[in-house]
Structure formats: C-alpha cells, structure tokens
CSV table of C-alpha atoms and ligand atoms in Angstrom, one decimal:
chain,number,residue,atom,x,y,z
A,1429,MET,CA,98.8,118.1,88.3
A,1430,PRO,CA,95.8,116.1,89.6
A,1431,ASP,CA,92.8,118.1,90.8
A,1432,PRO,CA,93.0,117.9,94.6
A,1433,ARG,CA,89.2,118.1,94.8
A,1434,LYS,CA,88.9,114.7,93.1
A,1435,LYS,CA,88.3,112.1,95.7
A,1436,ILE,CA,89.5,108.5,95.7
A,1437,LEU,CA,88.2,105.8,98.2
A,1438,VAL,CA,90.4,102.8,98.7
A,1439,ILE,CA,88.5,99.8,100.2
A,1440,GLY,CA,90.9,97.6,102.2
A,1441,ALA,CA,93.7,98.7,104.5
A,1442,GLY,CA,96.1,95.8,104.0
A,1443,LEU,CA,99.6,96.3,102.5
A,1444,CYS,CA,98.3,96.8,99.0
A,1445,GLY,CA,95.4,99.1,99.9
A,1446,LEU,CA,97.6,101.3,102.0
A,1447,ALA,CA,100.4,101.4,99.3
A,1448,ILE,CA,97.8,102.6,96.7
A,1449,ALA,CA,96.4,105.2,99.2
A,1450,VAL,CA,99.9,106.5,99.9
A,1451,SER,CA,100.9,106.6,96.1
A,1452,ALA,CA,97.7,108.5,95.2
A,1453,ALA,CA,98.0,110.9,98.1
A,1454,ARG,CA,101.6,111.7,97.2
A,1455,ARG,CA,100.4,112.5,93.7
A,1456,GLY,CA,98.1,115.1,95.1
A,1457,PHE,CA,94.8,113.3,95.1
A,1458,ASP,CA,92.3,113.5,98.0
A,1459,VAL,CA,92.4,109.9,99.3
A,1460,ALA,CA,90.4,108.1,102.0
A,1461,CYS,CA,91.0,104.4,102.9
A,1462,VAL,CA,88.6,102.2,104.8
A,1463,GLY,CA,89.6,98.9,106.4
A,1464,ASP,CA,87.4,96.5,108.4
A,1465,GLY,CA,90.1,95.7,111.0
A,1466,ARG,CA,90.4,92.0,110.1
A,1467,CYS,CA,94.0,90.9,109.6
A,1468,GLY,CA,93.8,89.8,105.9
A,1469,ALA,CA,96.6,88.1,104.1
A,1470,SER,CA,99.0,91.0,104.7
A,1471,LEU,CA,99.1,90.3,108.4
A,1472,ALA,CA,99.0,86.5,108.2
A,1473,ASN,CA,101.5,85.2,105.7
A,1474,PHE,CA,105.0,83.7,105.5
A,1475,GLY,CA,106.5,87.2,106.0
A,1476,GLN,CA,109.0,86.8,103.2
A,1477,LEU,CA,110.2,89.7,101.1
A,1478,HIS,CA,110.8,87.6,98.0
A,1479,SER,CA,113.8,88.4,95.7
A,1480,GLY,CA,112.5,85.8,93.2
A,1481,ALA,CA,115.4,83.4,94.0
A,1482,VAL,CA,113.2,80.6,95.3
A,1483,LEU,CA,110.7,80.9,92.4
A,1484,ALA,CA,113.2,81.4,89.6
A,1485,PRO,CA,113.1,78.0,87.9
A,1486,VAL,CA,109.5,77.3,88.7
A,1487,LEU,CA,107.6,80.6,88.2
A,1488,PRO,CA,110.1,82.7,86.2
A,1489,ASP,CA,107.5,85.6,85.6
A,1490,VAL,CA,106.7,85.9,89.2
A,1491,ALA,CA,110.4,85.7,90.1
A,1492,GLN,CA,111.3,88.4,87.7
A,1493,ALA,CA,108.6,90.7,89.0
A,1494,CYS,CA,109.7,90.2,92.6
A,1495,TRP,CA,113.4,90.8,91.6
A,1496,GLN,CA,112.4,94.0,89.8
A,1497,HIS,CA,109.9,95.4,92.2
A,1498,ARG,CA,110.8,94.4,95.8
A,1499,ASN,CA,113.0,97.5,96.0
A,1500,ASP,CA,110.0,99.6,95.5
A,1501,TRP,CA,109.5,99.1,99.3
A,1502,PRO,CA,111.0,102.1,101.0
A,1503,ASP,CA,113.8,101.2,103.4
A,1504,GLU,CA,112.3,103.4,106.1
A,1505,LEU,CA,109.4,100.8,106.3
A,1506,LEU,CA,111.4,97.6,105.8
A,1507,HIS,CA,114.3,98.4,108.1
A,1508,PRO,CA,112.3,98.5,111.4
A,1509,ALA,CA,110.3,95.4,110.4
A,1510,ARG,CA,113.2,93.1,109.4
A,1511,VAL,CA,113.6,89.9,111.5
A,1512,GLY,CA,116.7,87.8,111.4
A,1513,GLU,CA,119.7,88.3,109.1
A,1514,PRO,CA,119.4,90.7,106.1
A,1515,ARG,CA,119.9,87.8,103.7
A,1516,GLY,CA,118.3,84.4,103.6
A,1517,TYR,CA,119.7,80.9,102.7
A,1518,ALA,CA,118.8,78.4,100.0
A,1519,LEU,CA,119.9,75.0,101.0
A,1520,PHE,CA,120.0,71.8,98.9
A,1521,THR,CA,119.9,68.3,100.4
A,1522,THR,CA,121.7,66.9,97.3
A,1523,ALA,CA,123.6,68.7,94.6
A,1524,GLU,CA,121.3,67.5,91.9
A,1525,ALA,CA,118.9,70.5,91.8
A,1526,VAL,CA,121.6,73.1,92.2
A,1527,ASP,CA,122.3,73.6,88.4
A,1528,ARG,CA,118.7,74.2,87.6
A,1529,TYR,CA,118.5,77.0,90.2
A,1530,ARG,CA,121.9,78.4,89.3
A,1531,THR,CA,120.9,78.7,85.6
A,1532,ALA,CA,117.6,80.4,86.5
A,1533,TRP,CA,119.4,82.8,88.9
A,1534,GLN,CA,121.9,83.7,86.2
A,1535,HIS,CA,119.1,84.2,83.7
A,1536,LEU,CA,117.3,86.7,85.9
A,1537,GLY,CA,120.4,88.3,87.2
A,1538,ILE,CA,119.5,87.4,90.8
A,1539,ASP,CA,122.4,88.1,93.1
A,1540,VAL,CA,123.3,84.9,95.1
A,1541,GLU,CA,126.5,83.8,96.8
A,1542,GLU,CA,127.6,80.2,97.4
A,1543,VAL,CA,128.6,79.6,101.0
A,1544,ASN,CA,130.3,76.7,102.8
A,1545,PRO,CA,127.4,74.6,104.1
A,1546,ASP,CA,129.5,73.3,107.0
A,1547,ARG,CA,129.6,76.8,108.5
A,1548,LEU,CA,125.8,77.1,108.9
A,1549,ALA,CA,125.2,76.4,112.5
A,1550,PHE,CA,121.4,76.5,112.2
A,1551,ALA,CA,121.5,73.7,109.7
A,1552,ALA,CA,123.8,71.4,111.8
A,1553,ALA,CA,121.0,68.9,112.5
A,1554,CYS,CA,120.7,68.1,108.8
A,1555,PRO,CA,123.8,69.4,107.0
A,1556,PRO,CA,123.0,70.5,103.4
A,1557,ALA,CA,125.1,69.4,100.4
A,1558,ALA,CA,125.1,72.9,99.0
A,1559,ALA,CA,124.1,76.4,100.4
A,1560,PHE,CA,123.6,79.8,98.9
A,1561,ARG,CA,123.1,83.2,100.5
A,1562,ILE,CA,120.1,84.8,98.7
A,1563,PRO,CA,118.7,88.4,98.8
A,1564,ASP,CA,115.4,87.4,100.6
A,1565,PHE,CA,114.6,88.2,104.2
A,1566,SER,CA,111.8,88.0,106.7
A,1567,VAL,CA,109.7,90.8,108.2
A,1568,ASP,CA,107.5,91.3,111.2
A,1569,LEU,CA,104.3,91.9,109.4
A,1570,ASP,CA,102.6,93.8,112.3
A,1571,ILE,CA,105.5,96.3,112.4
A,1572,LEU,CA,105.5,96.7,108.6
A,1573,HIS,CA,101.8,97.3,108.6
A,1574,ALA,CA,102.0,99.8,111.5
A,1575,CYS,CA,104.8,101.7,109.7
A,1576,LEU,CA,102.8,101.8,106.4
A,1577,THR,CA,99.7,103.0,108.3
A,1578,ALA,CA,101.7,105.8,109.9
A,1579,LEU,CA,103.2,106.7,106.5
A,1580,ALA,CA,99.6,106.8,105.0
A,1581,ARG,CA,98.5,109.2,107.8
A,1582,ASP,CA,101.6,111.4,107.2
A,1583,SER,CA,101.0,111.4,103.5
A,1584,GLY,CA,97.5,112.9,104.1
A,1585,VAL,CA,95.4,109.8,103.6
A,1586,SER,CA,92.2,109.9,105.7
A,1587,LEU,CA,92.0,106.6,107.4
A,1588,LEU,CA,88.3,106.1,108.0
A,1589,PRO,CA,86.9,104.4,111.1
A,1590,ARG,CA,86.9,100.6,110.9
A,1591,CYS,CA,83.9,99.5,108.9
A,1592,ARG,CA,83.0,96.8,106.4
A,1593,ALA,CA,82.2,98.8,103.2
A,1594,LYS,CA,79.4,97.6,101.0
A,1595,LEU,CA,79.9,98.0,97.3
A,1596,ARG,CA,76.9,98.6,95.1
A,1597,GLN,CA,76.3,99.7,91.6
A,1598,ASN,CA,73.8,102.4,90.8
A,1599,PRO,CA,71.6,100.9,88.0
A,1600,GLU,CA,70.9,104.4,86.6
A,1601,THR,CA,74.4,105.8,86.3
A,1602,GLY,CA,76.3,102.5,86.2
A,1603,LEU,CA,78.7,103.9,88.8
A,1604,ALA,CA,80.0,102.0,91.8
A,1605,THR,CA,78.9,103.4,95.2
A,1606,VAL,CA,79.9,102.6,98.8
A,1607,ASP,CA,77.3,102.6,101.6
A,1608,ASP,CA,78.1,104.7,104.6
A,1609,TYR,CA,80.5,106.9,102.6
A,1610,GLY,CA,77.8,108.8,100.9
A,1611,GLY,CA,80.1,111.7,100.3
A,1612,ARG,CA,81.0,112.0,96.6
A,1613,ARG,CA,83.8,109.7,95.5
A,1614,ASP,CA,85.1,110.1,92.0
A,1615,LEU,CA,86.9,106.7,92.0
A,1616,ILE,CA,86.7,103.6,94.1
A,1617,VAL,CA,89.7,101.2,94.3
A,1618,LEU,CA,88.9,97.8,95.6
A,1619,ALA,CA,91.9,96.3,97.4
A,1620,ALA,CA,90.1,94.0,99.7
A,1621,GLY,CA,92.2,90.9,99.2
A,1622,ALA,CA,90.4,87.6,99.3
A,1623,ASP,CA,87.0,89.4,99.8
A,1624,ILE,CA,87.2,91.0,96.3
A,1625,PRO,CA,85.2,88.3,94.5
A,1626,ASN,CA,82.4,88.5,97.1
A,1627,LEU,CA,82.2,92.3,97.0
A,1628,LEU,CA,82.1,92.3,93.2
A,1629,ALA,CA,79.4,89.6,93.2
A,1630,GLN,CA,77.3,91.6,95.7
A,1631,ALA,CA,77.5,94.7,93.4
A,1632,GLY,CA,76.6,92.6,90.4
A,1633,VAL,CA,80.0,93.1,88.7
A,1634,ALA,CA,81.1,90.2,86.5
A,1635,HIS,CA,84.8,89.2,87.0
A,1636,THR,CA,87.3,86.4,86.5
A,1637,LEU,CA,88.9,86.3,89.9
A,1638,GLY,CA,89.1,83.2,92.1
A,1639,GLN,CA,90.1,82.3,95.6
A,1640,ARG,CA,92.7,79.8,96.8
A,1641,ARG,CA,93.4,78.6,100.3
A,1642,ILE,CA,97.0,78.1,101.5
A,1643,ALA,CA,98.1,76.0,104.5
A,1644,TRP,CA,100.9,77.3,106.6
A,1645,GLY,CA,102.3,76.7,110.1
A,1646,ARG,CA,103.8,78.3,113.2
A,1647,HIS,CA,106.5,76.4,114.9
A,1648,ALA,CA,107.4,77.5,118.5
A,1649,GLY,CA,110.4,75.2,118.8
A,1650,THR,CA,112.3,76.7,115.8
A,1651,ARG,CA,114.0,80.1,115.9
A,1652,PRO,CA,116.2,80.3,112.8
A,1653,THR,CA,118.6,83.2,112.5
A,1654,ALA,CA,117.7,83.7,108.9
A,1655,LEU,CA,115.0,83.0,106.4
A,1656,THR,CA,115.8,79.5,105.2
A,1657,TYR,CA,114.6,77.5,102.2
A,1658,TRP,CA,115.2,73.9,101.4
A,1659,LEU,CA,115.0,74.0,97.6
A,1660,ASP,CA,114.9,70.3,96.8
A,1661,GLY,CA,112.5,67.5,98.0
A,1662,ASP,CA,109.5,69.0,99.7
A,1663,LEU,CA,110.6,72.7,99.4
A,1664,LEU,CA,110.3,73.6,103.0
A,1665,ALA,CA,110.5,77.3,103.9
A,1666,ILE,CA,111.2,78.6,107.4
A,1667,SER,CA,110.7,82.2,108.1
A,1668,PRO,CA,111.8,83.7,111.5
A,1669,ASP,CA,109.3,85.8,113.4
A,1670,ARG,CA,109.5,87.6,116.7
A,1671,SER,CA,109.1,84.5,118.9
A,1672,ASP,CA,108.6,81.6,116.6
A,1673,ALA,CA,108.9,80.6,112.9
A,1674,ARG,CA,106.4,80.6,110.1
A,1675,ILE,CA,106.5,77.4,108.1
A,1676,GLY,CA,105.6,77.1,104.4
A,1677,LEU,CA,105.3,74.2,102.0
A,1678,PRO,CA,104.0,74.5,98.4
A,1679,SER,CA,100.8,72.9,97.4
A,1680,ILE,CA,100.9,69.6,95.5
A,1681,ASN,CA,99.5,70.0,91.9
A,1682,GLY,CA,97.9,73.3,93.0
A,1683,GLU,CA,96.0,71.7,95.9
A,1684,TYR,CA,96.3,71.6,99.7
A,1685,GLY,CA,94.8,68.6,101.5
A,1686,PRO,CA,92.7,68.6,104.7
A,1687,ASN,CA,94.1,69.7,108.0
A,1688,GLU,CA,95.5,66.4,109.1
A,1689,VAL,CA,97.3,65.9,105.8
A,1690,GLU,CA,98.9,69.3,105.8
A,1691,TYR,CA,99.9,69.0,109.5
A,1692,ALA,CA,101.5,65.7,108.8
A,1693,ARG,CA,103.4,67.0,105.8
A,1694,MET,CA,104.7,70.0,107.8
A,1695,ARG,CA,105.7,67.8,110.7
A,1696,MET,CA,107.5,65.4,108.4
A,1697,ALA,CA,109.4,68.2,106.7
A,1698,LEU,CA,110.6,69.6,110.0
A,1699,THR,CA,111.4,66.2,111.5
A,1700,ARG,CA,113.5,65.3,108.4
A,1701,ARG,CA,115.7,68.4,109.2
A,1702,GLY,CA,115.9,67.6,112.9
A,1703,LEU,CA,113.7,70.6,113.7
A,1704,HIS,CA,110.7,69.1,115.3
A,1705,SER,CA,110.5,67.5,118.8
A,1706,SER,CA,107.0,68.0,120.1
A,1707,ASP,CA,103.6,68.3,118.4
A,1708,ALA,CA,102.7,71.1,120.9
A,1709,GLU,CA,105.2,73.3,119.0
A,1710,LEU,CA,103.5,73.1,115.6
A,1711,ARG,CA,100.2,74.9,114.8
A,1712,LEU,CA,98.5,74.7,111.4
A,1713,GLN,CA,96.9,77.8,109.9
A,1714,TRP,CA,95.1,78.7,106.7
A,1715,GLY,CA,95.2,81.8,104.6
A,1716,THR,CA,93.2,82.8,101.4
A,1717,VAL,CA,94.5,84.6,98.4
A,1718,CYS,CA,92.5,86.1,95.5
A,1719,GLU,CA,94.0,85.5,92.1
A,1720,PRO,CA,93.1,86.0,88.4
A,1721,SER,CA,91.8,82.7,87.1
A,1722,THR,CA,92.5,83.7,83.5
A,1723,ALA,CA,95.6,82.4,81.8
A,1724,ARG,CA,98.3,85.0,81.0
A,1725,ALA,CA,97.2,87.4,83.7
A,1726,ASP,CA,100.1,89.0,85.5
A,1727,PRO,CA,100.2,87.0,88.8
A,1728,THR,CA,102.2,89.6,90.7
A,1729,SER,CA,100.0,92.6,90.2
A,1730,PHE,CA,96.6,92.2,88.6
A,1731,VAL,CA,94.9,95.6,88.1
A,1732,ALA,CA,91.6,96.0,86.3
A,1733,ASN,CA,90.4,99.5,85.3
A,1734,LEU,CA,86.7,98.8,84.8
A,1735,ARG,CA,86.2,101.8,82.7
A,1736,ASP,CA,88.0,99.7,80.1
A,1737,PRO,CA,87.3,96.2,81.5
A,1738,PRO,CA,89.3,93.1,80.6
A,1739,PRO,CA,87.4,90.1,79.0
A,1740,GLY,CA,84.8,88.6,81.3
A,1741,TRP,CA,84.4,91.8,83.4
A,1742,SER,CA,81.5,94.3,83.6
A,1743,ARG,CA,82.1,97.9,82.7
A,1744,VAL,CA,82.0,100.2,85.7
A,1745,LEU,CA,83.1,103.8,85.0
A,1746,ASN,CA,84.6,104.6,88.4
A,1747,LEU,CA,86.0,101.3,89.7
A,1748,PHE,CA,89.6,99.8,89.8
A,1749,VAL,CA,90.4,96.4,91.2
A,1750,ALA,CA,93.9,95.7,92.6
A,1751,VAL,CA,95.4,92.3,93.5
A,1752,PRO,CA,99.1,92.3,94.3
A,1753,GLY,CA,99.6,88.5,94.2
A,1754,LYS,CA,102.5,88.9,96.7
A,1755,TRP,CA,102.9,91.8,99.2
A,1756,THR,CA,106.4,92.0,97.9
A,1757,THR,CA,104.9,93.6,94.7
A,1758,ALA,CA,102.3,95.8,96.5
A,1759,TRP,CA,104.0,99.0,95.4
A,1760,HIS,CA,104.2,97.8,91.8
A,1761,CYS,CA,100.5,97.1,92.0
A,1762,ALA,CA,99.9,100.6,93.5
A,1763,GLU,CA,101.9,102.2,90.7
A,1764,ARG,CA,99.7,100.4,88.1
A,1765,VAL,CA,96.6,101.9,89.6
A,1766,VAL,CA,97.8,105.4,90.2
A,1767,SER,CA,99.9,106.2,87.1
A,1768,PRO,CA,97.0,106.0,84.6
A,1769,LEU,CA,94.9,108.2,86.9
A,1770,GLU,CA,97.6,110.9,86.6
A,1771,GLU,CA,98.5,110.4,82.9
A,1772,GLU,CA,95.1,109.8,81.4
A,1773,GLY,CA,93.1,112.1,83.6
A,1774,GLN,CA,90.7,109.3,84.6
A,1775,LEU,CA,89.3,111.5,87.2
A,1776,SER,CA,88.6,114.5,85.0
B,2744,FAD,C1,99.6,81.8,103.6
B,2744,FAD,C2,100.1,82.9,102.8
B,2744,FAD,C3,101.4,83.2,102.7
B,2744,FAD,C4,101.9,84.2,101.9
B,2744,FAD,N1,103.2,84.5,101.9
B,2744,FAD,C5,103.7,85.6,101.3
B,2744,FAD,C6,105.1,86.0,101.4
B,2744,FAD,O1,105.8,85.4,102.2
B,2744,FAD,N2,105.5,87.0,100.7
B,2744,FAD,C7,104.7,87.7,99.9
B,2744,FAD,O2,105.2,88.7,99.3
B,2744,FAD,N3,103.4,87.4,99.8
B,2744,FAD,C8,102.9,86.4,100.5
B,2744,FAD,N4,101.5,86.1,100.4
B,2744,FAD,C9,100.6,86.9,99.5
B,2744,FAD,C10,100.3,88.2,100.3
B,2744,FAD,O3,100.0,88.0,101.6
B,2744,FAD,C11,99.1,88.9,99.6
B,2744,FAD,O4,99.3,89.0,98.2
B,2744,FAD,C12,99.0,90.4,100.1
B,2744,FAD,O5,99.1,90.4,101.5
B,2744,FAD,C13,97.6,90.9,99.7
B,2744,FAD,O6,97.5,92.2,100.3
B,2744,FAD,P1,96.1,93.0,100.1
B,2744,FAD,O7,96.3,94.3,100.8
B,2744,FAD,O8,95.7,93.0,98.6
B,2744,FAD,O9,95.0,92.1,100.8
B,2744,FAD,P2,94.8,91.8,102.4
B,2744,FAD,O10,96.0,91.9,103.1
B,2744,FAD,O11,93.9,90.6,102.5
B,2744,FAD,O12,94.0,93.1,102.8
B,2744,FAD,C14,92.6,93.3,102.5
B,2744,FAD,C15,92.0,94.0,103.7
B,2744,FAD,O13,90.7,94.4,103.3
B,2744,FAD,C16,89.8,94.1,104.3
B,2744,FAD,N5,88.4,94.1,103.7
B,2744,FAD,C17,87.8,93.1,103.0
B,2744,FAD,N6,86.6,93.4,102.7
B,2744,FAD,C18,86.4,94.7,103.2
B,2744,FAD,C19,85.3,95.6,103.2
B,2744,FAD,N7,84.2,95.3,102.6
B,2744,FAD,N8,85.5,96.8,103.8
B,2744,FAD,C20,86.6,97.2,104.4
B,2744,FAD,N9,87.7,96.3,104.4
B,2744,FAD,C21,87.6,95.1,103.8
B,2744,FAD,C22,90.2,92.7,104.8
B,2744,FAD,O14,89.7,92.4,106.0
B,2744,FAD,C23,91.8,93.0,104.8
B,2744,FAD,O15,92.1,93.6,106.0
B,2744,FAD,C24,101.0,85.0,101.1
B,2744,FAD,C25,99.6,84.8,101.2
B,2744,FAD,C26,99.2,83.7,102.0
B,2744,FAD,C27,97.7,83.5,102.1
C-alpha cells in the first residue's frame, strides 16, 4: 500500500492531468492538482474518441493503442458527454481505398460493419461509394471535462485554486520545486500539455519534446447525426458538437499552411460534399500539441520518469512528464505514471 503521507502534485488540469490525479488518489496517494484555467487541447480539439479505425492503415501503432485503451475511459464519464450516434461512419468516395482500410481493420481486429451507403441521409448531398459503421464517436468536451473534474474531487484529489505554476530545479538538491506550493511534495507530475517544453526549459531541464500546431474548424451550417470521416481524397472529418460541427483535415507532409490556405482547404472539402453554403458558417481555429520528437517514442502516451531519464533528458529525482498524444489514451498515460509509483516504491 502507498504511504498516504506521500504527496504528489500534478501540474495541469486537462484530461490527462486529471486522469493521473484520479488514478493516483485511487491508489491511496495524497494528490493535489493545479490548473491555470486555460482551455488547453483537452477542451479545444476534434472531440473524437478514436477507435483506431481511421488511423489503421496510416499510423498502425497509434491505431492499436487507441483500440486497446479507449475503453479505459469509464462509461460514467463518457455516457453523459456523448454527442450524436454511438457509432461513427467511414465513407469512401470511390471503392479504391476500401481494401487498404479493410485489411488494416482486420489486422488490428477493429470491429466495423459495412452498411448500405444509399441509406445514409446525412450523406445524401454527396453519396459515397462505400460506407462502414465504425466504433468511434464524438463527445462534448466541456461535459467530459466537468465530469472528470467532479470524479477527481470525489476521489479525494485537492483541486488547487487556478494558478500558473512555476517549475524550478533546486541546484543543491537537484529536485524539482513549484513556486506557490511551498508545502512538501514528494513527486511532481508535469501534465501541462503544449506548455511542457516551456516549463522544462524554464527549470533548466533538458528534454526532447517538440510542439506542433494543428488547424481545425467549426462549421455552424453542418449538424451531422454521427461522427463522419471521408477516408479517401482529402480525409475530411466532421465531428458533431452541441450546436455546430468540428471540422478536421490532416496536415500535408506534416505541415499546416497559413490561415488562408487552411481555410480554403476546409471550405473546399465541405463544398465538395455539398455541406458549405456560406463563409459566415466556417471559423478556422488553431490548437497546439506537445509530442516527443525522437523516433520510436510511443506517440500515444509518452511518459518520462526523470529519476531514470530517457536519452536527451536531464536527471531530476522527483519529476515525471506525461504527454498522452490523444485524449483517447489519457488513462493509459495515467496508468504508465502511477503503476511504477506503486510497484517500485518511487515515493519511498
Ligand atoms: C486540434 C486538435 C485536435 C485534436 N483532436 C483529438 C481528438 O479528436 N481525439 C483525441 O483523442 N485527441 C485529440 N487531440 C489531442 C488531445 O487533445 C491531446 O492529446 C490531449 O487533450 C492533451 O491533454 P493534456 O491534459 O495532456 O493537455 P491539455 O489539455 O493541454 O491540458 C494542459 C493544461 O495545463 C495547463 N497548464 C499549462 N501550464 C500550466 C502551469 N504552469 N500551471 C498550471 N496549469 C498549466 C494548460 O493551460 C491546460 O489547461 C487533438 C489535439 C488538437 C490540438
């Protein structure tokens, strides 16, 4: 059993920070979590609980992790947050790409069902050549975050007043400290999303993380009944939200262009499917993710225990860094932080 007097501070109250805080509190640790009140990627993303179906032929490792770990999300949190139908749709303009996806789905064991494309009323403006029901769905991120925050409170996590924590490293002890939380903390877990590289740099901790900006859109004129992907051509994703739809397009060769280019790309993708009638309906937004820049790092849950740092990182005896890659895999990321604390007695 963990020593309940041992104290963990989680920096960042997005979906990953809260999942870590809940997992640790449930294991009996004394956990506090501080967030700065900004929305972060957890409250501003496509809102898709990925099954891996869409990523299967392109990023099989990420797809496999999503397929394996999305069920770690408790139904009590997902159920109230679900928007639209409980399963999404993968549509194909032509039948050419279908075999590639079908093979990848079979390989990973992802459960899809072919459906008659003529029966899909929401795709009537641009009837697809083939359609599959896939185990992906959309969530209302505000509701999901509120439910997870309540669960954290119920699990005994101290949610500290909103404050931007400053990470430092004590030159004498080599331990990480956080200003304004002068109380003793045996371990600090950094789950601050895209801000992690800046916080590490401020504390003089060497790392190998990078940041990447992602363009996305909100479309007021589209209200699909289900999460819908067009899996050939430009790979348009349409995710229903409470009053509009979140629009996603993948980058081209890893890059997004300037505002006007991304806006035009999104507008074109919607127009092609008969979904866009007025420019007043479409709003372009940007989000930022933090990712490991080293090859072979697990893109779905990067966890660094700086007591035993990975290559390119400084050694800090009391610091973990957690980056989920996708919120779908946030609980997997949390497990990778908390299990070793329990098993290896990191806090002893
Ligand atoms: C455009 C876009 C679309 C995406 N779509 C999907 C999707 O559909 N499905 C999916 O599974 N994943 C998606 N992702 C990825 C997913 O959003 C992220 O992996 C996940 O939300 C990261 O969660 P997090 O808790 O680690 O970080 P965040 O949600 O960013 O939370 C970190 C929090 O820490 C706060 N913080 C930062 N510094 C400090 C500090 N010093 N003190 C206190 N608090 C601090 C931040 O303000 C923020 O509130 C998408 C990402 C983007 C950008």
